[in-house]
mmCIF file of C-alpha atoms and ligand atoms in Angstrom:
data_model
loop_
_atom_site.group_PDB
_atom_site.id
_atom_site.type_symbol
_atom_site.label_atom_id
_atom_site.label_comp_id
_atom_site.label_asym_id
_atom_site.label_seq_id
_atom_site.Cartn_x
_atom_site.Cartn_y
_atom_site.Cartn_z
ATOM 1 C CA UNK A 216 -1.182 18.126 17.660
ATOM 2 C CA UNK A 217 -1.956 16.500 14.272
ATOM 3 C CA UNK A 218 -5.519 15.243 14.129
ATOM 4 C CA UNK A 219 -6.085 12.041 12.163
ATOM 5 C CA UNK A 220 -9.309 10.606 10.746
ATOM 6 C CA UNK A 221 -9.328 6.932 9.766
ATOM 7 C CA UNK A 222 -11.523 5.248 7.171
ATOM 8 C CA UNK A 223 -12.029 1.487 7.300
ATOM 9 C CA UNK A 224 -12.043 2.001 11.076
ATOM 10 C CA UNK A 225 -13.271 -1.547 11.765
ATOM 11 C CA UNK A 226 -10.955 -3.121 9.179
ATOM 12 C CA UNK A 227 -7.713 -5.015 9.757
ATOM 13 C CA UNK A 228 -5.476 -2.012 9.004
ATOM 14 C CA UNK A 229 -7.862 0.670 10.304
ATOM 15 C CA UNK A 230 -7.935 -0.909 13.748
ATOM 16 C CA UNK A 231 -4.146 -1.050 14.043
ATOM 17 C CA UNK A 232 -3.819 2.537 12.761
ATOM 18 C CA UNK A 233 -6.281 3.804 15.392
ATOM 19 C CA UNK A 234 -4.472 1.895 18.158
ATOM 20 C CA UNK A 235 -1.006 3.039 17.123
ATOM 21 C CA UNK A 236 -2.082 6.686 16.650
ATOM 22 C CA UNK A 237 -3.100 6.648 20.326
ATOM 23 C CA UNK A 238 0.465 5.547 21.158
ATOM 24 C CA UNK A 239 2.122 8.219 18.980
ATOM 25 C CA UNK A 240 3.180 11.517 20.488
ATOM 26 C CA UNK A 241 1.875 14.558 18.629
ATOM 27 C CA UNK A 242 -0.976 12.702 16.876
ATOM 28 C CA UNK A 243 -4.521 11.993 17.952
ATOM 29 C CA UNK A 244 -7.576 10.276 16.479
ATOM 30 C CA UNK A 245 -10.145 12.880 15.428
ATOM 31 C CA UNK A 246 -12.596 10.771 13.435
ATOM 32 C CA UNK A 247 -13.388 7.205 12.411
ATOM 33 C CA UNK A 248 -15.452 6.078 9.432
ATOM 34 C CA UNK A 249 -17.028 2.843 8.304
ATOM 35 C CA UNK A 250 -19.305 2.037 5.390
ATOM 36 C CA UNK A 251 -23.035 2.699 5.628
ATOM 37 C CA UNK A 252 -24.809 -0.216 7.304
ATOM 38 C CA UNK A 253 -21.656 -1.522 9.041
ATOM 39 C CA UNK A 254 -22.508 -3.227 12.372
ATOM 40 C CA UNK A 255 -19.871 -1.188 14.264
ATOM 41 C CA UNK A 256 -21.370 2.230 13.367
ATOM 42 C CA UNK A 257 -22.045 4.245 16.518
ATOM 43 C CA UNK A 258 -19.573 2.229 18.609
ATOM 44 C CA UNK A 259 -16.441 3.800 20.073
ATOM 45 C CA UNK A 260 -13.553 3.565 17.569
ATOM 46 C CA UNK A 261 -11.003 2.778 20.275
ATOM 47 C CA UNK A 262 -13.170 0.068 21.794
ATOM 48 C CA UNK A 263 -13.628 -1.540 18.353
ATOM 49 C CA UNK A 264 -9.881 -1.297 17.673
ATOM 50 C CA UNK A 265 -9.133 -2.856 21.056
ATOM 51 C CA UNK A 266 -7.284 0.077 22.642
ATOM 52 C CA UNK A 267 -9.974 1.363 25.015
ATOM 53 C CA UNK A 268 -12.598 4.073 24.625
ATOM 54 C CA UNK A 269 -11.453 7.229 22.798
ATOM 55 C CA UNK A 270 -14.706 9.178 22.844
ATOM 56 C CA UNK A 271 -14.827 8.972 19.023
ATOM 57 C CA UNK A 272 -17.859 7.204 17.587
ATOM 58 C CA UNK A 273 -17.550 5.396 14.254
ATOM 59 C CA UNK A 274 -19.660 7.240 11.707
ATOM 60 C CA UNK A 275 -20.575 6.669 8.067
ATOM 61 C CA UNK A 276 -20.124 10.395 7.345
ATOM 62 C CA UNK A 277 -16.628 11.218 6.151
ATOM 63 C CA UNK A 278 -17.452 14.951 6.207
ATOM 64 C CA UNK A 279 -18.340 14.650 9.901
ATOM 65 C CA UNK A 280 -15.180 12.650 10.691
ATOM 66 C CA UNK A 281 -13.011 15.190 8.884
ATOM 67 C CA UNK A 282 -14.594 18.243 10.515
ATOM 68 C CA UNK A 283 -11.907 18.399 13.208
ATOM 69 C CA UNK A 284 -9.151 16.475 11.354
ATOM 70 C CA UNK A 285 -6.009 17.556 9.498
ATOM 71 C CA UNK A 286 -5.396 14.346 7.603
ATOM 72 C CA UNK A 287 -7.294 11.246 6.503
ATOM 73 C CA UNK A 288 -5.620 7.826 6.585
ATOM 74 C CA UNK A 289 -7.454 5.565 4.163
ATOM 75 C CA UNK A 290 -6.919 1.794 3.913
ATOM 76 C CA UNK A 291 -10.135 0.635 2.275
ATOM 77 C CA UNK A 292 -11.137 -0.419 -1.221
ATOM 78 C CA UNK A 293 -10.276 1.345 -4.522
ATOM 79 C CA UNK A 294 -13.728 2.840 -5.292
ATOM 80 C CA UNK A 295 -14.076 3.961 -1.680
ATOM 81 C CA UNK A 296 -10.633 5.570 -1.717
ATOM 82 C CA UNK A 297 -11.507 7.558 -4.845
ATOM 83 C CA UNK A 298 -14.741 8.841 -3.327
ATOM 84 C CA UNK A 299 -12.909 9.708 -0.085
ATOM 85 C CA UNK A 300 -10.139 11.519 -1.972
ATOM 86 C CA UNK A 301 -12.749 13.727 -3.655
ATOM 87 C CA UNK A 302 -14.153 14.659 -0.228
ATOM 88 C CA UNK A 303 -10.638 15.441 1.098
ATOM 89 C CA UNK A 304 -10.026 17.686 -1.909
ATOM 90 C CA UNK A 305 -13.343 19.471 -1.328
ATOM 91 C CA UNK A 306 -12.565 20.027 2.365
ATOM 92 C CA UNK A 307 -8.863 20.744 1.734
ATOM 93 C CA UNK A 308 -7.572 17.934 3.993
ATOM 94 C CA UNK A 309 -4.349 15.973 3.475
ATOM 95 C CA UNK A 310 -4.618 12.256 2.758
ATOM 96 C CA UNK A 311 -2.556 9.092 3.228
ATOM 97 C CA UNK A 312 -3.685 6.345 0.845
ATOM 98 C CA UNK A 313 -2.683 2.772 1.638
ATOM 99 C CA UNK A 314 -5.362 1.044 -0.430
ATOM 100 C CA UNK A 315 -3.972 -1.234 -3.122
ATOM 101 C CA UNK A 316 -5.436 -2.708 -6.291
ATOM 102 C CA UNK A 317 -6.179 0.632 -7.979
ATOM 103 C CA UNK A 318 -6.395 0.401 -11.764
ATOM 104 C CA UNK A 319 -4.201 2.787 -13.814
ATOM 105 C CA UNK A 320 -7.177 5.078 -14.500
ATOM 106 C CA UNK A 321 -8.001 5.133 -10.761
ATOM 107 C CA UNK A 322 -4.386 6.062 -9.961
ATOM 108 C CA UNK A 323 -4.744 8.936 -12.427
ATOM 109 C CA UNK A 324 -7.700 10.247 -10.436
ATOM 110 C CA UNK A 325 -5.543 10.236 -7.283
ATOM 111 C CA UNK A 326 -2.787 12.051 -9.194
ATOM 112 C CA UNK A 327 -5.283 14.718 -10.319
ATOM 113 C CA UNK A 328 -6.594 15.165 -6.776
ATOM 114 C CA UNK A 329 -3.014 15.484 -5.492
ATOM 115 C CA UNK A 330 -2.737 18.695 -7.526
ATOM 116 C CA UNK A 331 -5.128 20.210 -4.957
ATOM 117 C CA UNK A 332 -4.107 18.573 -1.658
ATOM 118 C CA UNK A 333 -0.991 16.798 -0.313
ATOM 119 C CA UNK A 334 -1.318 13.015 -0.731
ATOM 120 C CA UNK A 335 0.993 10.176 0.273
ATOM 121 C CA UNK A 336 0.124 7.182 -1.892
ATOM 122 C CA UNK A 337 2.142 3.997 -1.450
ATOM 123 C CA UNK A 338 1.311 0.330 -1.997
ATOM 124 C CA UNK A 339 3.492 -0.561 0.964
ATOM 125 C CA UNK A 340 4.235 1.674 3.930
ATOM 126 C CA UNK A 341 6.898 -0.486 5.593
ATOM 127 C CA UNK A 342 10.452 0.795 5.959
ATOM 128 C CA UNK A 343 11.884 -2.598 4.951
ATOM 129 C CA UNK A 344 9.910 -2.847 1.726
ATOM 130 C CA UNK A 345 10.822 0.702 0.783
ATOM 131 C CA UNK A 346 14.496 -0.073 1.303
ATOM 132 C CA UNK A 347 13.927 -3.144 -0.920
ATOM 133 C CA UNK A 348 12.413 -0.847 -3.585
ATOM 134 C CA UNK A 349 15.574 1.254 -3.465
ATOM 135 C CA UNK A 350 18.060 -1.618 -3.706
ATOM 136 C CA UNK A 351 15.992 -3.514 -6.299
ATOM 137 C CA UNK A 352 16.576 -0.716 -8.749
ATOM 138 C CA UNK A 353 20.314 -0.984 -8.152
ATOM 139 C CA UNK A 354 20.393 -4.795 -8.434
ATOM 140 C CA UNK A 355 18.391 -4.761 -11.682
ATOM 141 C CA UNK A 356 20.426 -1.967 -13.250
ATOM 142 C CA UNK A 357 23.726 -3.567 -12.192
ATOM 143 C CA UNK A 358 22.849 -7.060 -13.424
ATOM 144 C CA UNK A 359 21.339 -5.752 -16.649
ATOM 145 C CA UNK A 360 20.145 -8.286 -19.218
ATOM 146 C CA UNK A 361 20.889 -11.978 -18.788
ATOM 147 C CA UNK A 362 19.093 -12.546 -15.495
ATOM 148 C CA UNK A 363 15.473 -13.705 -15.607
ATOM 149 C CA UNK A 364 13.257 -11.826 -13.154
ATOM 150 C CA UNK A 365 10.422 -13.586 -11.345
ATOM 151 C CA UNK A 366 8.404 -12.097 -8.480
ATOM 152 C CA UNK A 367 6.508 -14.288 -6.011
ATOM 153 C CA UNK A 368 4.213 -12.879 -3.336
ATOM 154 C CA UNK A 369 2.309 -14.595 -0.532
ATOM 155 C CA UNK A 370 -0.685 -13.160 1.370
ATOM 156 C CA UNK A 371 -3.588 -14.186 3.597
ATOM 157 C CA UNK A 372 -6.642 -15.748 2.031
ATOM 158 C CA UNK A 373 -8.872 -12.695 2.626
ATOM 159 C CA UNK A 374 -6.807 -10.455 0.315
ATOM 160 C CA UNK A 375 -8.964 -9.195 -2.530
ATOM 161 C CA UNK A 376 -6.468 -7.911 -5.114
ATOM 162 C CA UNK A 377 -3.789 -9.905 -6.888
ATOM 163 C CA UNK A 378 -0.888 -9.608 -7.445
ATOM 164 C CA UNK A 379 -0.240 -7.333 -4.482
ATOM 165 C CA UNK A 380 0.368 -3.639 -5.066
ATOM 166 C CA UNK A 381 3.849 -4.173 -3.621
ATOM 167 C CA UNK A 382 4.657 -6.946 -6.111
ATOM 168 C CA UNK A 383 3.449 -4.761 -8.980
ATOM 169 C CA UNK A 384 5.588 -1.857 -7.732
ATOM 170 C CA UNK A 385 8.597 -4.194 -7.531
ATOM 171 C CA UNK A 386 7.912 -5.304 -11.106
ATOM 172 C CA UNK A 387 7.621 -1.690 -12.252
ATOM 173 C CA UNK A 388 10.912 -0.737 -10.582
ATOM 174 C CA UNK A 389 12.790 -3.661 -12.175
ATOM 175 C CA UNK A 390 11.208 -3.015 -15.592
ATOM 176 C CA UNK A 391 12.088 0.663 -15.424
ATOM 177 C CA UNK A 392 15.692 -0.087 -14.412
ATOM 178 C CA UNK A 393 15.979 -2.435 -17.404
ATOM 179 C CA UNK A 394 14.340 -0.022 -19.858
ATOM 180 C CA UNK A 395 11.213 -2.166 -20.263
ATOM 181 C CA UNK A 396 7.505 -1.316 -20.062
ATOM 182 C CA UNK A 397 6.075 -3.259 -17.095
ATOM 183 C CA UNK A 398 2.616 -3.511 -18.664
ATOM 184 C CA UNK A 399 4.145 -5.123 -21.762
ATOM 185 C CA UNK A 400 6.456 -7.588 -19.996
ATOM 186 C CA UNK A 401 4.510 -8.689 -16.895
ATOM 187 C CA UNK A 402 3.456 -12.328 -17.261
ATOM 188 C CA UNK A 403 0.756 -13.302 -14.750
ATOM 189 C CA UNK A 404 -0.105 -16.729 -16.042
ATOM 190 C CA UNK A 405 1.657 -19.845 -17.317
ATOM 191 C CA UNK A 406 -0.284 -22.978 -18.092
ATOM 192 C CA UNK A 407 0.031 -25.879 -20.515
ATOM 193 C CA UNK A 408 2.324 -25.626 -23.561
ATOM 194 C CA UNK A 409 2.955 -21.927 -23.134
ATOM 195 C CA UNK A 410 6.485 -22.104 -24.582
ATOM 196 C CA UNK A 411 9.850 -20.989 -23.228
ATOM 197 C CA UNK A 412 9.979 -17.842 -21.169
ATOM 198 C CA UNK A 413 11.126 -14.745 -23.034
ATOM 199 C CA UNK A 414 14.151 -12.840 -21.833
ATOM 200 C CA UNK A 415 12.151 -9.678 -21.234
ATOM 201 C CA UNK A 416 9.208 -11.055 -19.310
ATOM 202 C CA UNK A 417 8.808 -10.560 -15.566
ATOM 203 C CA UNK A 418 6.898 -13.487 -14.063
ATOM 204 C CA UNK A 419 4.338 -12.471 -11.420
ATOM 205 C CA UNK A 420 3.151 -15.317 -9.173
ATOM 206 C CA UNK A 421 0.808 -15.236 -6.189
ATOM 207 C CA UNK A 422 0.134 -17.567 -3.271
ATOM 208 C CA UNK A 423 -2.962 -17.061 -1.077
ATOM 209 C CA UNK A 424 -3.625 -18.831 2.193
ATOM 210 C CA UNK A 425 -4.324 -18.674 5.906
ATOM 211 C CA UNK A 426 -3.138 -15.583 7.740
ATOM 212 C CA UNK A 427 0.125 -14.743 5.925
ATOM 213 C CA UNK A 428 0.637 -11.003 6.509
ATOM 214 C CA UNK A 429 2.713 -10.524 3.360
ATOM 215 C CA UNK A 430 5.888 -11.889 1.780
ATOM 216 C CA UNK A 431 7.648 -10.832 -1.413
ATOM 217 C CA UNK A 432 10.619 -12.401 -3.161
ATOM 218 C CA UNK A 433 12.231 -11.065 -6.315
ATOM 219 C CA UNK A 434 14.355 -13.696 -8.075
ATOM 220 C CA UNK A 435 17.114 -12.681 -10.462
ATOM 221 C CA UNK A 436 17.964 -16.021 -12.060
ATOM 222 C CA UNK A 437 21.105 -16.288 -14.159
ATOM 223 C CA UNK A 438 22.984 -19.252 -15.643
ATOM 224 C CA UNK A 439 24.580 -20.966 -12.650
ATOM 225 C CA UNK A 440 23.633 -18.421 -9.989
ATOM 226 C CA UNK A 441 20.713 -16.438 -8.650
ATOM 227 C CA UNK A 442 19.921 -13.597 -6.302
ATOM 228 C CA UNK A 443 16.774 -13.686 -4.143
ATOM 229 C CA UNK A 444 15.631 -10.531 -2.389
ATOM 230 C CA UNK A 445 12.955 -11.373 0.205
ATOM 231 C CA UNK A 446 10.889 -9.228 2.535
ATOM 232 C CA UNK A 447 8.656 -10.874 5.158
ATOM 233 C CA UNK A 448 6.066 -8.908 7.094
ATOM 234 C CA UNK A 449 5.498 -10.414 10.512
ATOM 235 C CA UNK A 450 2.621 -8.144 11.550
ATOM 236 C CA UNK A 451 0.464 -5.337 10.126
ATOM 237 C CA UNK A 452 1.861 -2.873 12.631
ATOM 238 C CA UNK A 453 4.784 -1.755 10.532
ATOM 239 C CA UNK A 454 2.398 -0.818 7.703
ATOM 240 C CA UNK A 455 0.300 1.106 10.222
ATOM 241 C CA UNK A 456 3.398 2.794 11.705
ATOM 242 C CA UNK A 457 4.510 3.810 8.208
ATOM 243 C CA UNK A 458 1.080 5.304 7.501
ATOM 244 C CA UNK A 459 1.184 7.221 10.786
ATOM 245 C CA UNK A 460 4.682 8.494 9.982
ATOM 246 C CA UNK A 461 3.349 9.621 6.585
ATOM 247 C CA UNK A 462 0.406 11.395 8.256
ATOM 248 C CA UNK A 463 2.798 13.315 10.531
ATOM 249 C CA UNK A 464 5.180 14.068 7.664
ATOM 250 C CA UNK A 465 2.348 15.527 5.529
ATOM 251 C CA UNK A 466 1.573 18.323 7.982
ATOM 252 C CA UNK A 467 2.290 21.625 6.291
ATOM 253 C CA UNK A 468 3.386 20.063 2.988
ATOM 254 C CA UNK A 469 2.181 21.700 -0.241
ATOM 255 C CA UNK A 470 -0.263 19.911 -2.531
ATOM 256 C CA UNK A 471 1.381 17.076 -4.451
ATOM 257 C CA UNK A 472 1.714 13.333 -4.760
ATOM 258 C CA UNK A 473 4.340 11.816 -2.458
ATOM 259 C CA UNK A 474 5.458 8.235 -1.912
ATOM 260 C CA UNK A 475 7.084 6.491 1.041
ATOM 261 C CA UNK A 476 10.530 6.907 -0.502
ATOM 262 C CA UNK A 477 10.002 10.658 0.005
ATOM 263 C CA UNK A 478 8.525 10.260 3.496
ATOM 264 C CA UNK A 479 11.441 8.073 4.612
ATOM 265 C CA UNK A 480 14.077 10.223 2.907
ATOM 266 C CA UNK A 481 15.213 7.354 0.673
ATOM 267 C CA UNK A 482 15.452 9.436 -2.510
HETATM 268 P P1 NAD B 110 -10.239 -4.834 5.390
HETATM 269 O O1 NAD B 110 -11.226 -5.403 4.421
HETATM 270 O O2 NAD B 110 -10.003 -5.513 6.696
HETATM 271 O O3 NAD B 110 -10.624 -3.313 5.707
HETATM 272 C C1 NAD B 110 -11.250 -2.439 4.818
HETATM 273 C C2 NAD B 110 -12.323 -1.706 5.610
HETATM 274 O O4 NAD B 110 -12.842 -0.640 4.824
HETATM 275 C C3 NAD B 110 -13.499 -2.614 6.003
HETATM 276 O O5 NAD B 110 -13.702 -2.567 7.407
HETATM 277 C C4 NAD B 110 -14.657 -1.996 5.244
HETATM 278 O O6 NAD B 110 -15.902 -2.147 5.920
HETATM 279 C C5 NAD B 110 -14.203 -0.541 5.179
HETATM 280 N N1 NAD B 110 -14.978 0.270 4.230
HETATM 281 C C6 NAD B 110 -15.587 -0.128 3.085
HETATM 282 N N2 NAD B 110 -16.258 0.881 2.528
HETATM 283 C C7 NAD B 110 -16.061 1.964 3.328
HETATM 284 C C8 NAD B 110 -16.504 3.322 3.276
HETATM 285 N N3 NAD B 110 -17.292 3.780 2.293
HETATM 286 N N4 NAD B 110 -16.106 4.157 4.263
HETATM 287 C C9 NAD B 110 -15.325 3.723 5.274
HETATM 288 N N5 NAD B 110 -14.893 2.437 5.391
HETATM 289 C C10 NAD B 110 -15.250 1.578 4.418
HETATM 290 O O7 NAD B 110 -8.876 -4.714 4.574
HETATM 291 P P2 NAD B 110 -7.387 -4.436 5.118
HETATM 292 O O8 NAD B 110 -6.661 -5.728 5.255
HETATM 293 O O9 NAD B 110 -7.438 -3.501 6.282
HETATM 294 O O10 NAD B 110 -6.757 -3.723 3.855
HETATM 295 C C11 NAD B 110 -7.313 -2.525 3.340
HETATM 296 C C12 NAD B 110 -6.485 -2.069 2.133
HETATM 297 O O11 NAD B 110 -5.175 -1.712 2.554
HETATM 298 C C13 NAD B 110 -6.296 -3.151 1.054
HETATM 299 O O12 NAD B 110 -6.329 -2.539 -0.213
HETATM 300 C C14 NAD B 110 -4.903 -3.682 1.335
HETATM 301 O O13 NAD B 110 -4.280 -4.280 0.229
HETATM 302 C C15 NAD B 110 -4.220 -2.403 1.740
HETATM 303 N N6 NAD B 110 -2.991 -2.556 2.517
HETATM 304 C C16 NAD B 110 -1.995 -1.675 2.234
HETATM 305 C C17 NAD B 110 -0.821 -1.693 2.951
HETATM 306 C C18 NAD B 110 0.212 -0.649 2.691
HETATM 307 O O14 NAD B 110 1.271 -0.656 3.356
HETATM 308 N N7 NAD B 110 -0.018 0.280 1.757
HETATM 309 C C19 NAD B 110 -0.646 -2.646 3.959
HETATM 310 C C20 NAD B 110 -1.679 -3.530 4.248
HETATM 311 C C21 NAD B 110 -2.868 -3.468 3.527
#
């Protein structure tokens, strides 16, 4: 039995992860954490998640939640994820990180911690998006120069980071396949007389509104034709299922940084 602790236990993703762990053979919830002062502290994690009492109270002590756990699944906020990763390293527990919006220097901290413990870190845990990552590389490399790349993502209005971690990863994959440096060619903003687009740039556009779970389209626009690769998430459950699959996959793995391509056997 793989024992899973969940941070952000009262959050949108945390709640679905707790519920779906209870439905997954071979895994069980061993701890649930929320931030200090959260109104759900002390309540039953299963009750809060909507799947019935589990006998696990939500605590603000990660150490306590990890005491009986093998792996932490963390979908929170970047600073919180970094602090939690340090605790996992100290206690020698594996970690699945779903949090997005980490700055490059914050990603480096995760990389350093992954030298001590096994970590799955992926901006998007869905099977469909990870298959898109794989074929995007092929489309970009096959088309080569001559097609303008624009990425448009849509998310709910509560999302804090922009563009989404998934859109950034898509941009990085395309840039890499075309021999460009994503940080040099990403264009997040066009306004006024900003001039013609350059051939190298990758346009990154965001839409925020309502309850959109998450949509990504990569446009490869040529002269007289275009390819559009779109992924639409209809619910959060496939992210949660991916995270749970990653948690199960991590059991017994050596320290290291893994992504969902590895977990899903796509590379
Ligand atoms: P959310 O705001 O609903 O949940 C975050 C939760 O973390 C909140 O309940 C908050 O109280 C809690 N939290 C804050 N500080 C904490 C602490 N110190 N200890 C424990 N819990 C703490 O957000 P969400 O929609 O669930 O998304 C969370 C993150 O997951 C975001 O970065 C989002 O972009 C990302 N996400 C990733 C994927 C993926 O597949 N990788 C999919 C969906 C969302």
